[in-house]
């Protein structure tokens, strides 16, 4: 018993983390990221440091916060984040994003160009950066805040994301099957209840019905209300020759009418919940048909009473 309780507790904790805590954290990160993008008019609003070339100002794993760069006003000494072109990456084997300090500014074919350098390296970068490739200007840092981004950019990070998505998918599939299994169990219990009620009604019917019909089937009046001498079916007087099943049909109609009157639901709602056509229920109340035990079992279950008299 203790192991079962412990397992259920761990399952609830895992479900809480998977469905509540992780989505909430992810949502807050996305909101903060989008908010910084709009507030500072720069995308991305932060970049991680991937090397040691800017020591001691910046260290590997720091998260550099950026603000909008007015390329026409950038000057020597400012730290900028910029993108490198594909040909530069292939030629010099450098990453796609850089965070270096401006050491020279000149005008080129595409506007201003910037030569950059890391504070911790002796030589300048072997390429120039055009102003269109500048992402933003250094506006502060979060020490070690870039490690999560660097990790998820790595192969191990991508494998972790893939594994997490796979686990999430499997957990969701298992949850679907578990909910379906629980629903099937409820349906089986409900069906068993209806079958038991039908069996009880059948036994009572076999006991109460006469061994032979009161009159030949060709002469019998098929509708219970045809046996009414005066008044309506619910309150009228039956003929003395009315068979037992006709008398039972009138009592059933009275009990059903009383149950409907005491229910909190309108008649169409009761019929819908019992999965009985509203026309069939009205026909029983009006004496148009002799009620069958399956219909009465469904209506009785919804109304919480036994309708078979």
PDB file of N, CA, C and O in Angstrom, residues 114-164:
ATOM      1  N   UNK A 114      32.834  48.692 -39.818  1.00  0.00           N
ATOM      2  CA  UNK A 114      33.491  48.688 -38.508  1.00  0.00           C
ATOM      3  C   UNK A 114      34.493  47.541 -38.449  1.00  0.00           C
ATOM      4  O   UNK A 114      34.165  46.400 -38.801  1.00  0.00           O
ATOM      5  N   UNK A 115      35.701  47.889 -37.975  1.00  0.00           N
ATOM      6  CA  UNK A 115      36.666  46.830 -37.673  1.00  0.00           C
ATOM      7  C   UNK A 115      36.645  46.626 -36.169  1.00  0.00           C
ATOM      8  O   UNK A 115      36.599  47.593 -35.393  1.00  0.00           O
ATOM      9  N   UNK A 116      36.669  45.372 -35.770  1.00  0.00           N
ATOM     10  CA  UNK A 116      36.498  45.037 -34.350  1.00  0.00           C
ATOM     11  C   UNK A 116      37.672  44.221 -33.846  1.00  0.00           C
ATOM     12  O   UNK A 116      38.473  43.683 -34.623  1.00  0.00           O
ATOM     13  N   UNK A 117      37.724  44.094 -32.509  1.00  0.00           N
ATOM     14  CA  UNK A 117      38.818  43.361 -31.881  1.00  0.00           C
ATOM     15  C   UNK A 117      38.369  42.916 -30.501  1.00  0.00           C
ATOM     16  O   UNK A 117      37.613  43.610 -29.806  1.00  0.00           O
ATOM     17  N   UNK A 118      38.841  41.752 -30.089  1.00  0.00           N
ATOM     18  CA  UNK A 118      38.611  41.291 -28.734  1.00  0.00           C
ATOM     19  C   UNK A 118      39.629  41.882 -27.785  1.00  0.00           C
ATOM     20  O   UNK A 118      40.811  42.012 -28.133  1.00  0.00           O
ATOM     21  N   UNK A 119      39.183  42.245 -26.563  1.00  0.00           N
ATOM     22  CA  UNK A 119      40.110  42.852 -25.600  1.00  0.00           C
ATOM     23  C   UNK A 119      41.221  41.904 -25.188  1.00  0.00           C
ATOM     24  O   UNK A 119      42.301  42.337 -24.767  1.00  0.00           O
ATOM     25  N   UNK A 120      40.985  40.597 -25.308  1.00  0.00           N
ATOM     26  CA  UNK A 120      41.931  39.617 -24.797  1.00  0.00           C
ATOM     27  C   UNK A 120      42.788  38.984 -25.896  1.00  0.00           C
ATOM     28  O   UNK A 120      43.469  37.988 -25.651  1.00  0.00           O
ATOM     29  N   UNK A 121      42.741  39.525 -27.110  1.00  0.00           N
ATOM     30  CA  UNK A 121      43.555  38.983 -28.207  1.00  0.00           C
ATOM     31  C   UNK A 121      44.418  40.100 -28.775  1.00  0.00           C
ATOM     32  O   UNK A 121      44.040  41.274 -28.756  1.00  0.00           O
ATOM     33  N   UNK A 122      45.596  39.750 -29.297  1.00  0.00           N
ATOM     34  CA  UNK A 122      46.506  40.801 -29.769  1.00  0.00           C
ATOM     35  C   UNK A 122      46.098  41.413 -31.100  1.00  0.00           C
ATOM     36  O   UNK A 122      46.334  42.595 -31.350  1.00  0.00           O
ATOM     37  N   UNK A 123      45.497  40.623 -31.978  1.00  0.00           N
ATOM     38  CA  UNK A 123      45.226  41.133 -33.322  1.00  0.00           C
ATOM     39  C   UNK A 123      43.775  41.537 -33.527  1.00  0.00           C
ATOM     40  O   UNK A 123      42.868  41.117 -32.794  1.00  0.00           O
ATOM     41  N   UNK A 124      43.549  42.354 -34.542  1.00  0.00           N
ATOM     42  CA  UNK A 124      42.201  42.761 -34.909  1.00  0.00           C
ATOM     43  C   UNK A 124      41.510  41.632 -35.675  1.00  0.00           C
ATOM     44  O   UNK A 124      42.142  40.723 -36.203  1.00  0.00           O
ATOM     45  N   UNK A 125      40.172  41.711 -35.734  1.00  0.00           N
ATOM     46  CA  UNK A 125      39.432  40.744 -36.546  1.00  0.00           C
ATOM     47  C   UNK A 125      39.805  40.932 -38.008  1.00  0.00           C
ATOM     48  O   UNK A 125      39.936  42.078 -38.481  1.00  0.00           O
ATOM     49  N   UNK A 126      40.007  39.848 -38.763  1.00  0.00           N
ATOM     50  CA  UNK A 126      40.495  39.953 -40.141  1.00  0.00           C
ATOM     51  C   UNK A 126      39.409  40.346 -41.144  1.00  0.00           C
ATOM     52  O   UNK A 126      39.562  40.100 -42.338  1.00  0.00           O
ATOM     53  N   UNK A 127      38.328  40.924 -40.711  1.00  0.00           N
ATOM     54  CA  UNK A 127      37.247  41.306 -41.611  1.00  0.00           C
ATOM     55  C   UNK A 127      36.602  42.588 -41.082  1.00  0.00           C
ATOM     56  O   UNK A 127      36.751  42.958 -39.921  1.00  0.00           O
ATOM     57  N   UNK A 128      35.872  43.246 -41.965  1.00  0.00           N
ATOM     58  CA  UNK A 128      35.124  44.442 -41.589  1.00  0.00           C
ATOM     59  C   UNK A 128      33.640  44.098 -41.561  1.00  0.00           C
ATOM     60  O   UNK A 128      33.162  43.277 -42.338  1.00  0.00           O
ATOM     61  N   UNK A 129      32.914  44.752 -40.684  1.00  0.00           N
ATOM     62  CA  UNK A 129      31.469  44.514 -40.534  1.00  0.00           C
ATOM     63  C   UNK A 129      30.704  45.742 -41.009  1.00  0.00           C
ATOM     64  O   UNK A 129      30.964  46.860 -40.560  1.00  0.00           O
ATOM     65  N   UNK A 130      29.752  45.509 -41.931  1.00  0.00           N
ATOM     66  CA  UNK A 130      28.949  46.627 -42.401  1.00  0.00           C
ATOM     67  C   UNK A 130      27.867  46.954 -41.370  1.00  0.00           C
ATOM     68  O   UNK A 130      27.491  46.105 -40.541  1.00  0.00           O
ATOM     69  N   UNK A 131      27.343  48.179 -41.428  1.00  0.00           N
ATOM     70  CA  UNK A 131      26.408  48.636 -40.395  1.00  0.00           C
ATOM     71  C   UNK A 131      25.105  47.837 -40.397  1.00  0.00           C
ATOM     72  O   UNK A 131      24.446  47.724 -39.368  1.00  0.00           O
ATOM     73  N   UNK A 132      24.727  47.248 -41.574  1.00  0.00           N
ATOM     74  CA  UNK A 132      23.490  46.475 -41.627  1.00  0.00           C
ATOM     75  C   UNK A 132      23.580  45.187 -40.811  1.00  0.00           C
ATOM     76  O   UNK A 132      22.550  44.603 -40.439  1.00  0.00           O
ATOM     77  N   UNK A 133      24.802  44.719 -40.519  1.00  0.00           N
ATOM     78  CA  UNK A 133      24.967  43.473 -39.774  1.00  0.00           C
ATOM     79  C   UNK A 133      25.135  43.691 -38.274  1.00  0.00           C
ATOM     80  O   UNK A 133      25.330  42.733 -37.528  1.00  0.00           O
ATOM     81  N   UNK A 134      25.082  44.939 -37.832  1.00  0.00           N
ATOM     82  CA  UNK A 134      25.180  45.213 -36.396  1.00  0.00           C
ATOM     83  C   UNK A 134      23.834  44.899 -35.742  1.00  0.00           C
ATOM     84  O   UNK A 134      22.790  45.415 -36.154  1.00  0.00           O
ATOM     85  N   UNK A 135      23.857  44.051 -34.710  1.00  0.00           N
ATOM     86  CA  UNK A 135      22.630  43.676 -34.001  1.00  0.00           C
ATOM     87  C   UNK A 135      22.262  44.734 -32.968  1.00  0.00           C
ATOM     88  O   UNK A 135      21.129  45.205 -32.898  1.00  0.00           O
ATOM     89  N   UNK A 136      23.213  45.091 -32.121  1.00  0.00           N
ATOM     90  CA  UNK A 136      22.936  46.048 -31.064  1.00  0.00           C
ATOM     91  C   UNK A 136      24.202  46.425 -30.336  1.00  0.00           C
ATOM     92  O   UNK A 136      25.289  45.884 -30.586  1.00  0.00           O
ATOM     93  N   UNK A 137      24.048  47.362 -29.399  1.00  0.00           N
ATOM     94  CA  UNK A 137      25.166  47.870 -28.614  1.00  0.00           C
ATOM     95  C   UNK A 137      25.090  47.288 -27.203  1.00  0.00           C
ATOM     96  O   UNK A 137      24.002  47.117 -26.638  1.00  0.00           O
ATOM     97  N   UNK A 138      26.255  47.001 -26.642  1.00  0.00           N
ATOM     98  CA  UNK A 138      26.348  46.441 -25.299  1.00  0.00           C
ATOM     99  C   UNK A 138      25.638  47.348 -24.291  1.00  0.00           C
ATOM    100  O   UNK A 138      25.875  48.555 -24.231  1.00  0.00           O
ATOM    101  N   UNK A 139      24.732  46.734 -23.474  1.00  0.00           N
ATOM    102  CA  UNK A 139      23.987  47.500 -22.471  1.00  0.00           C
ATOM    103  C   UNK A 139      24.046  46.841 -21.102  1.00  0.00           C
ATOM    104  O   UNK A 139      23.273  47.177 -20.221  1.00  0.00           O
ATOM    105  N   UNK A 140      24.945  45.883 -20.916  1.00  0.00           N
ATOM    106  CA  UNK A 140      25.059  45.182 -19.639  1.00  0.00           C
ATOM    107  C   UNK A 140      25.174  43.690 -19.865  1.00  0.00           C
ATOM    108  O   UNK A 140      25.124  43.201 -21.007  1.00  0.00           O
ATOM    109  N   UNK A 141      25.338  42.970 -18.790  1.00  0.00           N
ATOM    110  CA  UNK A 141      25.484  41.521 -18.929  1.00  0.00           C
ATOM    111  C   UNK A 141      24.880  40.822 -17.719  1.00  0.00           C
ATOM    112  O   UNK A 141      24.695  41.413 -16.646  1.00  0.00           O
ATOM    113  N   UNK A 142      24.554  39.543 -17.921  1.00  0.00           N
ATOM    114  CA  UNK A 142      24.137  38.644 -16.842  1.00  0.00           C
ATOM    115  C   UNK A 142      25.185  37.550 -16.775  1.00  0.00           C
ATOM    116  O   UNK A 142      25.317  36.740 -17.702  1.00  0.00           O
ATOM    117  N   UNK A 143      25.965  37.554 -15.708  1.00  0.00           N
ATOM    118  CA  UNK A 143      27.052  36.576 -15.591  1.00  0.00           C
ATOM    119  C   UNK A 143      26.505  35.160 -15.634  1.00  0.00           C
ATOM    120  O   UNK A 143      25.540  34.825 -14.921  1.00  0.00           O
ATOM    121  N   UNK A 144      27.091  34.350 -16.487  1.00  0.00           N
ATOM    122  CA  UNK A 144      26.744  32.936 -16.668  1.00  0.00           C
ATOM    123  C   UNK A 144      25.323  32.731 -17.205  1.00  0.00           C
ATOM    124  O   UNK A 144      24.861  31.597 -17.306  1.00  0.00           O
ATOM    125  N   UNK A 145      24.629  33.811 -17.549  1.00  0.00           N
ATOM    126  CA  UNK A 145      23.258  33.673 -18.034  1.00  0.00           C
ATOM    127  C   UNK A 145      23.144  33.099 -19.422  1.00  0.00           C
ATOM    128  O   UNK A 145      22.054  32.711 -19.853  1.00  0.00           O
ATOM    129  N   UNK A 146      24.229  33.036 -20.163  1.00  0.00           N
ATOM    130  CA  UNK A 146      24.165  32.507 -21.520  1.00  0.00           C
ATOM    131  C   UNK A 146      24.376  31.016 -21.629  1.00  0.00           C
ATOM    132  O   UNK A 146      24.228  30.453 -22.721  1.00  0.00           O
ATOM    133  N   UNK A 147      24.729  30.353 -20.506  1.00  0.00           N
ATOM    134  CA  UNK A 147      24.991  28.913 -20.565  1.00  0.00           C
ATOM    135  C   UNK A 147      23.796  28.106 -21.081  1.00  0.00           C
ATOM    136  O   UNK A 147      23.977  27.187 -21.908  1.00  0.00           O
ATOM    137  N   UNK A 148      22.553  28.382 -20.614  1.00  0.00           N
ATOM    138  CA  UNK A 148      21.425  27.601 -21.163  1.00  0.00           C
ATOM    139  C   UNK A 148      21.293  27.732 -22.673  1.00  0.00           C
ATOM    140  O   UNK A 148      21.027  26.738 -23.367  1.00  0.00           O
ATOM    141  N   UNK A 149      21.487  28.944 -23.209  1.00  0.00           N
ATOM    142  CA  UNK A 149      21.375  29.125 -24.659  1.00  0.00           C
ATOM    143  C   UNK A 149      22.460  28.360 -25.380  1.00  0.00           C
ATOM    144  O   UNK A 149      22.215  27.680 -26.388  1.00  0.00           O
ATOM    145  N   UNK A 150      23.693  28.452 -24.862  1.00  0.00           N
ATOM    146  CA  UNK A 150      24.802  27.728 -25.496  1.00  0.00           C
ATOM    147  C   UNK A 150      24.581  26.225 -25.441  1.00  0.00           C
ATOM    148  O   UNK A 150      24.897  25.499 -26.395  1.00  0.00           O
ATOM    149  N   UNK A 151      24.006  25.756 -24.322  1.00  0.00           N
ATOM    150  CA  UNK A 151      23.767  24.312 -24.197  1.00  0.00           C
ATOM    151  C   UNK A 151      22.743  23.841 -25.217  1.00  0.00           C
ATOM    152  O   UNK A 151      22.945  22.840 -25.915  1.00  0.00           O
ATOM    153  N   UNK A 152      21.633  24.583 -25.349  1.00  0.00           N
ATOM    154  CA  UNK A 152      20.591  24.147 -26.268  1.00  0.00           C
ATOM    155  C   UNK A 152      20.982  24.351 -27.727  1.00  0.00           C
ATOM    156  O   UNK A 152      20.350  23.794 -28.625  1.00  0.00           O
ATOM    157  N   UNK A 153      22.019  25.144 -27.971  1.00  0.00           N
ATOM    158  CA  UNK A 153      22.547  25.242 -29.331  1.00  0.00           C
ATOM    159  C   UNK A 153      23.437  24.058 -29.674  1.00  0.00           C
ATOM    160  O   UNK A 153      23.669  23.768 -30.854  1.00  0.00           O
ATOM    161  N   UNK A 154      23.950  23.392 -28.672  1.00  0.00           N
ATOM    162  CA  UNK A 154      24.881  22.285 -28.899  1.00  0.00           C
ATOM    163  C   UNK A 154      24.120  21.028 -29.304  1.00  0.00           C
ATOM    164  O   UNK A 154      22.892  20.953 -29.205  1.00  0.00           O
ATOM    165  N   UNK A 155      24.864  20.035 -29.752  1.00  0.00           N
ATOM    166  CA  UNK A 155      24.248  18.771 -30.155  1.00  0.00           C
ATOM    167  C   UNK A 155      23.591  18.090 -28.964  1.00  0.00           C
ATOM    168  O   UNK A 155      22.497  17.529 -29.081  1.00  0.00           O
ATOM    169  N   UNK A 156      24.253  18.145 -27.786  1.00  0.00           N
ATOM    170  CA  UNK A 156      23.666  17.540 -26.594  1.00  0.00           C
ATOM    171  C   UNK A 156      22.345  18.214 -26.229  1.00  0.00           C
ATOM    172  O   UNK A 156      21.379  17.551 -25.829  1.00  0.00           O
ATOM    173  N   UNK A 157      22.292  19.543 -26.386  1.00  0.00           N
ATOM    174  CA  UNK A 157      21.056  20.261 -26.091  1.00  0.00           C
ATOM    175  C   UNK A 157      19.934  19.875 -27.028  1.00  0.00           C
ATOM    176  O   UNK A 157      18.786  19.692 -26.606  1.00  0.00           O
ATOM    177  N   UNK A 158      20.254  19.742 -28.319  1.00  0.00           N
ATOM    178  CA  UNK A 158      19.224  19.344 -29.283  1.00  0.00           C
ATOM    179  C   UNK A 158      18.734  17.932 -29.007  1.00  0.00           C
ATOM    180  O   UNK A 158      17.535  17.637 -29.141  1.00  0.00           O
ATOM    181  N   UNK A 159      19.642  17.057 -28.604  1.00  0.00           N
ATOM    182  CA  UNK A 159      19.221  15.696 -28.241  1.00  0.00           C
ATOM    183  C   UNK A 159      18.324  15.715 -27.009  1.00  0.00           C
ATOM    184  O   UNK A 159      17.342  14.966 -26.929  1.00  0.00           O
ATOM    185  N   UNK A 160      18.658  16.564 -26.035  1.00  0.00           N
ATOM    186  CA  UNK A 160      17.831  16.673 -24.833  1.00  0.00           C
ATOM    187  C   UNK A 160      16.428  17.171 -25.177  1.00  0.00           C
ATOM    188  O   UNK A 160      15.430  16.655 -24.662  1.00  0.00           O
ATOM    189  N   UNK A 161      16.336  18.177 -26.052  1.00  0.00           N
ATOM    190  CA  UNK A 161      15.027  18.692 -26.454  1.00  0.00           C
ATOM    191  C   UNK A 161      14.220  17.598 -27.153  1.00  0.00           C
ATOM    192  O   UNK A 161      13.025  17.413 -26.890  1.00  0.00           O
ATOM    193  N   UNK A 162      14.889  16.862 -28.052  1.00  0.00           N
ATOM    194  CA  UNK A 162      14.194  15.784 -28.762  1.00  0.00           C
ATOM    195  C   UNK A 162      13.697  14.719 -27.776  1.00  0.00           C
ATOM    196  O   UNK A 162      12.572  14.228 -27.888  1.00  0.00           O
ATOM    197  N   UNK A 163      14.539  14.362 -26.795  1.00  0.00           N
ATOM    198  CA  UNK A 163      14.142  13.362 -25.806  1.00  0.00           C
ATOM    199  C   UNK A 163      12.982  13.867 -24.945  1.00  0.00           C
ATOM    200  O   UNK A 163      12.043  13.121 -24.640  1.00  0.00           O
ATOM    201  N   UNK A 164      13.034  15.155 -24.566  1.00  0.00           N
ATOM    202  CA  UNK A 164      11.963  15.727 -23.748  1.00  0.00           C
ATOM    203  C   UNK A 164      10.641  15.742 -24.510  1.00  0.00           C
ATOM    204  O   UNK A 164       9.583  15.414 -23.961  1.00  0.00           O
TER     205      UNK A 164
END
